[in-house]
Tab-separated table of C-alpha atoms in Angstrom:
chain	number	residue	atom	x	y	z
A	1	UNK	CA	18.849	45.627	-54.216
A	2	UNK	CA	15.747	43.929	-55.090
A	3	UNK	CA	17.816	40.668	-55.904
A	4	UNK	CA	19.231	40.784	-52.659
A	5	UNK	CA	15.914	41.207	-50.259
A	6	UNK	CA	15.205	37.921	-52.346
A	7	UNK	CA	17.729	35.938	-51.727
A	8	UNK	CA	18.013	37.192	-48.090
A	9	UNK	CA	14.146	35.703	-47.617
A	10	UNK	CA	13.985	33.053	-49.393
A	11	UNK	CA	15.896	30.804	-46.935
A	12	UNK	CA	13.168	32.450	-44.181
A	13	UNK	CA	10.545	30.929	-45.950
A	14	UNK	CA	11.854	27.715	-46.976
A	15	UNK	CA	13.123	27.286	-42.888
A	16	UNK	CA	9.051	28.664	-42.200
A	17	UNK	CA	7.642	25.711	-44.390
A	18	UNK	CA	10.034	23.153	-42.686
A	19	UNK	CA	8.501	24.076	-39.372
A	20	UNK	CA	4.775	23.818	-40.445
A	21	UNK	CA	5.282	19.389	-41.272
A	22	UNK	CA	7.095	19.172	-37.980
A	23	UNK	CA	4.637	20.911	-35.713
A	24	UNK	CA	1.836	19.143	-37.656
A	25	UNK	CA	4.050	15.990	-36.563
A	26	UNK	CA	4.016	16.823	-33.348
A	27	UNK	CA	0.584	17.497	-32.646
A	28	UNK	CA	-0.148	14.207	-34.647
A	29	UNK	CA	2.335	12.369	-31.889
A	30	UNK	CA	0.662	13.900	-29.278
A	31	UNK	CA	-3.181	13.588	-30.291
A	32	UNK	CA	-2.181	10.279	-30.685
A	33	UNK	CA	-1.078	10.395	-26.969
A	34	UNK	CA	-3.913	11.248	-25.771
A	35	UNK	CA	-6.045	8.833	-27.375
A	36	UNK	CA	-4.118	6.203	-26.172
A	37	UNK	CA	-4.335	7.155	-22.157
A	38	UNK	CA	-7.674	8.241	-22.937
A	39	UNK	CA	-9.173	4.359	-22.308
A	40	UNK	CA	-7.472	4.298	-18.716
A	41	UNK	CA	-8.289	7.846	-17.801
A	42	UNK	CA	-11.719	6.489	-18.422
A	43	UNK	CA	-11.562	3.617	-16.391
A	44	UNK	CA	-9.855	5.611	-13.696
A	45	UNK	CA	-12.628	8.118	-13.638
A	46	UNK	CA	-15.203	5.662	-13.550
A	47	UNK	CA	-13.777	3.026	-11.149
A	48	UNK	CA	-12.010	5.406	-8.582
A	49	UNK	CA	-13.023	9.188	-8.994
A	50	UNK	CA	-17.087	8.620	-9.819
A	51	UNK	CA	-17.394	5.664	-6.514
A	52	UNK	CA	-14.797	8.513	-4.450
A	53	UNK	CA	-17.146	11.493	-5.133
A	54	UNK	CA	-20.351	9.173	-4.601
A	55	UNK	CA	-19.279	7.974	-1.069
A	56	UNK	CA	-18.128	11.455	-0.301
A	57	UNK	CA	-21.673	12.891	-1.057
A	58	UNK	CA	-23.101	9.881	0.913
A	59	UNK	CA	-21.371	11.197	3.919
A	60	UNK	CA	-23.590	14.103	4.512
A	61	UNK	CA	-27.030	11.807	4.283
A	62	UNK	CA	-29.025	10.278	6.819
A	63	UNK	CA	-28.317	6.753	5.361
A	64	UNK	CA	-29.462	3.877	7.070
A	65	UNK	CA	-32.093	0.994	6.498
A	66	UNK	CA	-35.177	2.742	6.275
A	67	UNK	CA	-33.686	5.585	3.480
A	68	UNK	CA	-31.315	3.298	1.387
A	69	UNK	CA	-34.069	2.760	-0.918
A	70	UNK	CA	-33.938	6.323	-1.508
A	71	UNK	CA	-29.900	6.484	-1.386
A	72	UNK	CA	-28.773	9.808	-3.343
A	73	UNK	CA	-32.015	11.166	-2.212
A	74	UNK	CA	-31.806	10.456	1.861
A	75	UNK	CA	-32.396	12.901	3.766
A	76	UNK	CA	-29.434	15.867	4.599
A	77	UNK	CA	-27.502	14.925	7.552
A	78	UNK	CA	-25.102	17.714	6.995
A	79	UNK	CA	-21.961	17.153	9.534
A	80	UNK	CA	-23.626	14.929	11.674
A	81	UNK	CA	-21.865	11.891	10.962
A	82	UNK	CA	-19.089	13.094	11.075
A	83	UNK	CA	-19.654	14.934	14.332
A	84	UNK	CA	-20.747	11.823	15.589
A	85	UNK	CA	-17.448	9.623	14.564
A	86	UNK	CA	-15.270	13.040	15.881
A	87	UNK	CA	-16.599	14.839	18.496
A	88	UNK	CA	-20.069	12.629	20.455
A	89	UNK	CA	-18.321	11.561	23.749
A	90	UNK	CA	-19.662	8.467	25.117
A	91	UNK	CA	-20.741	7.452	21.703
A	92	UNK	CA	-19.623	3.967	21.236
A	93	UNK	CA	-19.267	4.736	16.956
A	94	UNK	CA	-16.730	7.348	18.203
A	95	UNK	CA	-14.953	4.773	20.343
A	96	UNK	CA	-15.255	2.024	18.137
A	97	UNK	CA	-13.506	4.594	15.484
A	98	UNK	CA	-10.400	5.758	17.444
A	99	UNK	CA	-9.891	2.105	18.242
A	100	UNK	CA	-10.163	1.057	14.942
A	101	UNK	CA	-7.512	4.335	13.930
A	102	UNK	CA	-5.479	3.207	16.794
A	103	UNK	CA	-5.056	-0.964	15.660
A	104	UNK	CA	-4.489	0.227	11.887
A	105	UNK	CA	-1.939	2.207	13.128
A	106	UNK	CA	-0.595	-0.607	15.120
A	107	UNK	CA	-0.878	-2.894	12.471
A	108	UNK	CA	0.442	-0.414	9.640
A	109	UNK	CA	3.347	0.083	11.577
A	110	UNK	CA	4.710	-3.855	12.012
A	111	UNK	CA	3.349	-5.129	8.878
A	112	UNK	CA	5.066	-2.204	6.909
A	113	UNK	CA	8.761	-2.951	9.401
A	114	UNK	CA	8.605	-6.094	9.042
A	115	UNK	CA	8.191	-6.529	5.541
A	116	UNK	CA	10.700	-3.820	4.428
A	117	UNK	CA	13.229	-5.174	6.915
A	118	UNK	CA	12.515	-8.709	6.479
A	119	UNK	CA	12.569	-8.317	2.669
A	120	UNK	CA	15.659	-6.173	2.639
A	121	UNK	CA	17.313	-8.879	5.066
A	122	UNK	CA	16.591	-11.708	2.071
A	123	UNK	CA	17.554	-9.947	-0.616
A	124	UNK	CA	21.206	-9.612	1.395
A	125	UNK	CA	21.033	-13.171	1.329
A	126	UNK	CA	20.383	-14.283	-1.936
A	127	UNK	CA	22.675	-11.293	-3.342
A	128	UNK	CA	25.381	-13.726	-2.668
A	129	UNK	CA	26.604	-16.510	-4.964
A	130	UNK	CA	25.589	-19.479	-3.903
A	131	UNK	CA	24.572	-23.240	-5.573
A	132	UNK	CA	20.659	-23.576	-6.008
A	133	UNK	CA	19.784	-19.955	-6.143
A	134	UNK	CA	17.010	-19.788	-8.856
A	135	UNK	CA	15.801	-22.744	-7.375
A	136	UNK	CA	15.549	-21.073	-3.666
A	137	UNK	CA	14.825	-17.271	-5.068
A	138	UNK	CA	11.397	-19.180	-7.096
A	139	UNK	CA	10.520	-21.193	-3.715
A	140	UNK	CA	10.650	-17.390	-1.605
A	141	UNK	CA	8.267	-15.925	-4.210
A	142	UNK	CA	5.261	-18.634	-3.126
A	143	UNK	CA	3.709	-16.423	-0.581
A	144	UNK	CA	4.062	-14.061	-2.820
A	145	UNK	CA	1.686	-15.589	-5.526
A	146	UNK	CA	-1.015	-17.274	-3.148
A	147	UNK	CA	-4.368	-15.455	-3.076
A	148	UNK	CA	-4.477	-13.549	0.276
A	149	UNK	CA	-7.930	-15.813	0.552
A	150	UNK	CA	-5.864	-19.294	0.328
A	151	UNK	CA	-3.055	-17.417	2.991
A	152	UNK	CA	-5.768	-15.898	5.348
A	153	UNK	CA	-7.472	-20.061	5.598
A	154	UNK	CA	-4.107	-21.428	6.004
A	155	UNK	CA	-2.454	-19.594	8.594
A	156	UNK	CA	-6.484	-19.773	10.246
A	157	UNK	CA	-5.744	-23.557	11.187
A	158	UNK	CA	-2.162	-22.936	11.731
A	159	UNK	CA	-2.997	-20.505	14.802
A	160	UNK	CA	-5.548	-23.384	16.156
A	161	UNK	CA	-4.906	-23.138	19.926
A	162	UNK	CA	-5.244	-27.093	19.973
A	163	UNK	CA	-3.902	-28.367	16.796
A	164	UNK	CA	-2.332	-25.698	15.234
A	165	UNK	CA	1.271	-26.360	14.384
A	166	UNK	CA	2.246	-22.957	15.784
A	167	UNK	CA	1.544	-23.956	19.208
A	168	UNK	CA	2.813	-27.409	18.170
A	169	UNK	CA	6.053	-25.915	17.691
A	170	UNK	CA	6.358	-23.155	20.637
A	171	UNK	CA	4.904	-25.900	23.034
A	172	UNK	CA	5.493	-29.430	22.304
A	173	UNK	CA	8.346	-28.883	20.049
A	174	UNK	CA	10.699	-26.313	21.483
A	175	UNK	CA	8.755	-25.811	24.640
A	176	UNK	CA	9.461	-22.216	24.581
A	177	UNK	CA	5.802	-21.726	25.833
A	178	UNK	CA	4.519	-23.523	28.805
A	179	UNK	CA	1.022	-23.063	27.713
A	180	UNK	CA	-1.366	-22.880	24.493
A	181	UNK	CA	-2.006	-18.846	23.405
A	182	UNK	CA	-5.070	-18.058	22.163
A	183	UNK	CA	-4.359	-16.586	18.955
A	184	UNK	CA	-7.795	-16.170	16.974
A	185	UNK	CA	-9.368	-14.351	20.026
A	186	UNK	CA	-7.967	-11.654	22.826
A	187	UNK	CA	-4.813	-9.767	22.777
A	188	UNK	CA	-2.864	-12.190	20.548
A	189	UNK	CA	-5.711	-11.235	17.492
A	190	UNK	CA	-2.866	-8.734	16.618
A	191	UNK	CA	-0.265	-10.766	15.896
A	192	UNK	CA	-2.488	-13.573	14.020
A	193	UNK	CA	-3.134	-10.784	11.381
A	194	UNK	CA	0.284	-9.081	11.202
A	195	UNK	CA	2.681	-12.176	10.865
A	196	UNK	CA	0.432	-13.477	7.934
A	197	UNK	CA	0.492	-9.840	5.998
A	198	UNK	CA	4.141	-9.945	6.389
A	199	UNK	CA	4.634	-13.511	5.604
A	200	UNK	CA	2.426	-12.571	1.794
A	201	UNK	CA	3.882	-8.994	1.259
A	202	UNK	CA	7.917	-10.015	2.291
A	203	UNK	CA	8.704	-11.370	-1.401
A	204	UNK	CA	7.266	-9.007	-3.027
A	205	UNK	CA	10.062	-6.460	-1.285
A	206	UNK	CA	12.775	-9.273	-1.059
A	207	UNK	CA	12.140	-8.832	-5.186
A	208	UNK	CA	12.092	-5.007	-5.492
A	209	UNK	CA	15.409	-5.222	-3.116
A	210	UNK	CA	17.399	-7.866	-4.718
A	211	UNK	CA	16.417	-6.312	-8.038
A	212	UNK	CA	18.049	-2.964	-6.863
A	213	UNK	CA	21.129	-4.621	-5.198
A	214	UNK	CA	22.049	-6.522	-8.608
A	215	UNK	CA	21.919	-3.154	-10.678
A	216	UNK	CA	23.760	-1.239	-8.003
A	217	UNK	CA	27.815	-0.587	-8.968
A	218	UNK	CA	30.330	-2.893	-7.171
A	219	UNK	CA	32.795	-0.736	-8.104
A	220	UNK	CA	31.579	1.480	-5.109
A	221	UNK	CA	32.148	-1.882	-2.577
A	222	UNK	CA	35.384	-2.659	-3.734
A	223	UNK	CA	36.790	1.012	-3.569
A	224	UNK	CA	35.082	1.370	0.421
A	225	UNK	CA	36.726	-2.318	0.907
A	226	UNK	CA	40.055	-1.396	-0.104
A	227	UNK	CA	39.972	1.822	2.131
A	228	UNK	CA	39.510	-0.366	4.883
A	229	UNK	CA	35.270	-0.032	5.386
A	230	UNK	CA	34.106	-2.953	6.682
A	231	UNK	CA	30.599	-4.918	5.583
A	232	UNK	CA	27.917	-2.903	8.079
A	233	UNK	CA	30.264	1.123	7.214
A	234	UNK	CA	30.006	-0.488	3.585
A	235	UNK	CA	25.693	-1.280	3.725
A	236	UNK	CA	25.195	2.118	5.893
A	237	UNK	CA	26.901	4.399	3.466
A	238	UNK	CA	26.898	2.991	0.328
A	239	UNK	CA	23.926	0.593	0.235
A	240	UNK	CA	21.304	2.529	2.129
A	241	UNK	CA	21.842	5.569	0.476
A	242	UNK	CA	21.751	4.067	-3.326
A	243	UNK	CA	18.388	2.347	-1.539
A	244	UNK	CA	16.514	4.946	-0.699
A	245	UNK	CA	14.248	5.228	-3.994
A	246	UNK	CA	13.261	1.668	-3.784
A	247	UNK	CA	12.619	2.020	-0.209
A	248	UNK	CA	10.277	5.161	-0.224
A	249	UNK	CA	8.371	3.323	-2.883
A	250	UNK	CA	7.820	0.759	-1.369
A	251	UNK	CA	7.093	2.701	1.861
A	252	UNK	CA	4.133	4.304	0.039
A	253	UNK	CA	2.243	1.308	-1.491
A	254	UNK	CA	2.780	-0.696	1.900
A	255	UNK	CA	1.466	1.797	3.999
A	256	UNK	CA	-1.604	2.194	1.669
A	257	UNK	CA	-2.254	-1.229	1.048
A	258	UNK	CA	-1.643	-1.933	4.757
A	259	UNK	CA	-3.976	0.946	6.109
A	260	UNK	CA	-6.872	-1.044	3.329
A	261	UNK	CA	-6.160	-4.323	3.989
A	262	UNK	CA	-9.525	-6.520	4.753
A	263	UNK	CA	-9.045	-10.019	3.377
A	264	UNK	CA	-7.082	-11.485	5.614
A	265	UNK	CA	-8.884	-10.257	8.923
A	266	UNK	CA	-12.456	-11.087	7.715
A	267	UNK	CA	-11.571	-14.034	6.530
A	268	UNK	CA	-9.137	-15.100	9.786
A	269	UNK	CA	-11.215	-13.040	12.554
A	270	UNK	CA	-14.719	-12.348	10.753
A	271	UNK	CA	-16.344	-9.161	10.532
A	272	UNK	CA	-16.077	-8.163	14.139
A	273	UNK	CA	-12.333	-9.012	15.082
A	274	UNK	CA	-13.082	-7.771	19.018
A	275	UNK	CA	-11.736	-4.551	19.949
A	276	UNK	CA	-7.307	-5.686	20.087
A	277	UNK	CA	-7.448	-6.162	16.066
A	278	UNK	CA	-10.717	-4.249	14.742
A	279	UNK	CA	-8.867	-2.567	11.735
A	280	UNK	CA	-10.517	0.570	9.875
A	281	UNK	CA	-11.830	-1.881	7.037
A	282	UNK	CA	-13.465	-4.227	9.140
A	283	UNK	CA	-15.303	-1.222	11.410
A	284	UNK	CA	-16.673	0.098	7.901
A	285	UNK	CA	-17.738	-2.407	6.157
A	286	UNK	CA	-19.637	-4.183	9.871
A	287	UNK	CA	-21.079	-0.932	10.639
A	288	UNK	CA	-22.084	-0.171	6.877
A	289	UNK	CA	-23.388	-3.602	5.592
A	290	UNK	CA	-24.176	-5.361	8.844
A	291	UNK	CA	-25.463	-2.666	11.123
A	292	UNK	CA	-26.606	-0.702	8.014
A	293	UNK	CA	-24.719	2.614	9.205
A	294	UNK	CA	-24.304	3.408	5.473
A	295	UNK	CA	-23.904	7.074	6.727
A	296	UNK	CA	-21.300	6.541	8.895
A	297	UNK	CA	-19.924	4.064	6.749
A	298	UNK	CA	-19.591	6.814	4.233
A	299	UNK	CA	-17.794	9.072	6.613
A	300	UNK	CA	-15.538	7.282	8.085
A	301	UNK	CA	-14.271	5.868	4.761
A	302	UNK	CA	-13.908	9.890	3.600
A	303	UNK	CA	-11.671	9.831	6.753
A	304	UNK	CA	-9.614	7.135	5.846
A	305	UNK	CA	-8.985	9.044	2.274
A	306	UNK	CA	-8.417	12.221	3.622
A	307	UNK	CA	-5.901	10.135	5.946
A	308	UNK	CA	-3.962	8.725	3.319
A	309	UNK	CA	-3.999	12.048	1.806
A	310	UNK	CA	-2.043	13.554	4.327
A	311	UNK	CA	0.376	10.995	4.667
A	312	UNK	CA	0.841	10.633	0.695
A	313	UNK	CA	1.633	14.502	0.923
A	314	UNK	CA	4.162	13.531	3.966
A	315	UNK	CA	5.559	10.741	2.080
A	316	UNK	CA	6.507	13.000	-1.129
A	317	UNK	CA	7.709	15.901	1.116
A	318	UNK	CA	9.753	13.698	3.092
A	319	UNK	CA	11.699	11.482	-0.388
A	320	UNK	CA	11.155	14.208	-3.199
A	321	UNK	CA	14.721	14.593	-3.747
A	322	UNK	CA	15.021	10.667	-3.829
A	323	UNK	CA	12.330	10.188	-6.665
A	324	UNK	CA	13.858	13.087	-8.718
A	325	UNK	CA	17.518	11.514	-8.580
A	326	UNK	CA	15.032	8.593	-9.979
């Protein structure tokens, strides 16, 4: 009886000390883990989450020139500035806000079209076999690779009303215009910033596109082509659809980087575009570091965060069944 208890446990314990080496294993592996994320969890913390948390506390003080020597220690504004950015009618920081909200929007909006459907539009293009293609797929990828400093100068002196060779072309060229626009001042300050930003970020989704049309099955197109589905039934149902992860990624980062851009309309319109292309970057920073509103520059850049917020929640709501076929 005794015999047979023994041989009945002995597998039991020799299973038991199999499992102690692989869970030591394990936690080894992930320890290990850890360590290695630990250097950009670090960085992270101290390049995004400390500077976040510090301008979010700097949002309740009375920051301005005379207290900035005493920064952390200003005195308690409370809600003030934000009430002042929100809610104070006839305060020209509230209108200067909800026109700044109003052109980011404006200029979210094209820039991220544009790009997506210019970029998508390319990648169609060079998709199909043709002679020279490395050769012409390298030359689209310039913009791509030139600091946004280098494109903000150049297109600067290509919108010269005089002697730019934009109005060279749409007036003496073509003569689709009959007069010289304005572009670096007015209404047309819009479109000097947008068609730039689109012109740098298009590669960048031509690449992400053409990437995803090479690795998508042409087994699918052939089978839709032999049941008699022509070229647009053929990009609408099978295309699009296989698509849609690349395109809600690249809907996220565009928006974001769209809603922060500031390069290219300093450096095009300066620091006070005029009210048609005052973007939410420009309005901080000139009421922060010229005006030395470091207050309100602290709220309304909380603002801005808790904006992208919400539309980062949106976003994931919206493709969450995309990313997890991803």
């Amino acid at each position: 009886m005794s015999q047979a208890l023994e041989e009945k446990t002995q597998p039991r314990a020799v299973e038991a000390r199999g499992r102690a080496p692989r869970r030591s294993a394990s936690r080894a592996r992930t320890r290990l883990a850890y360590w290695l994320i630990a250097p950009a969890v670090a960085f992270m913390v101290l390049v995004h989450l400390l500077p976040a948390a510090g301008g979010f506390v700097l949002s309740f003080k009375r920051l301005n020139t005379f207290t900035f020597a005493r920064l952390f220690d200003a005195p308690w504004a409370g809600l003030d500035n934000y009430r002042s950015i929100l809610f104070d009618a006839g305060n020209p920081l509230r209108d200067g806000f909800f026109g700044a909200v109003q052109n980011t929007a404006v200029y979210t909006f094209w820039t991220v079209g544009l790009t997506l459907a210019g970029g998508l539009a390319v990648a169609l293009l060079l998709n199909r076999p043709m002679k020279g293609m490395r050769i012409v797929r390298t030359l689209m990828l310039t913009p791509w690779i030139v600091p946004s400093f280098v494109v903000a100068v150049l297109w600067q002196f290509m919108w010269q009303s005089d002697v730019g060779i934009v109005n060279k072309v749409l007036v003496d060229y073509t003569g689709i215009l009959g007069h010289r626009p304005i572009w670096l001042l007015g209404p047309n300050t819009m479109w000097a910033i947008v068609i730039p930003s689109v012109w740098r970020g298009l590669p960048f989704a031509m690449l992400i596109f053409l990437a995803g049309l090479q690795a998508m099955p042409q087994e699918l197109h052939e089978a839709a082509a032999i049941d008699g589905a022509g070229p647009f039934r053929r990009f609408r149902h099978i295309t699009l659809p296989l698509l849609r992860p690349l395109i809600a990624v690249q809907l996220l980062f565009t928006v974001i980087y769209s809603a922060y851009q500031f390069a290219i309309p300093v450096i095009m319109l300066g620091t006070n575009p005029g009210e048609h292309a005052d973007l939410m970057m420009t309005l901080i920073y000139r009421q922060s570091f010229s005006n030395n509103l470091f207050g309100f520059g602290a709220a309304a850049s909380t603002l801005l965060m808790l904006i992208m917020a919400v539309w980062v929640a949106v976003w994931y709501r919206t493709f969450k069944r995309d990313l997890e076929v991803v």
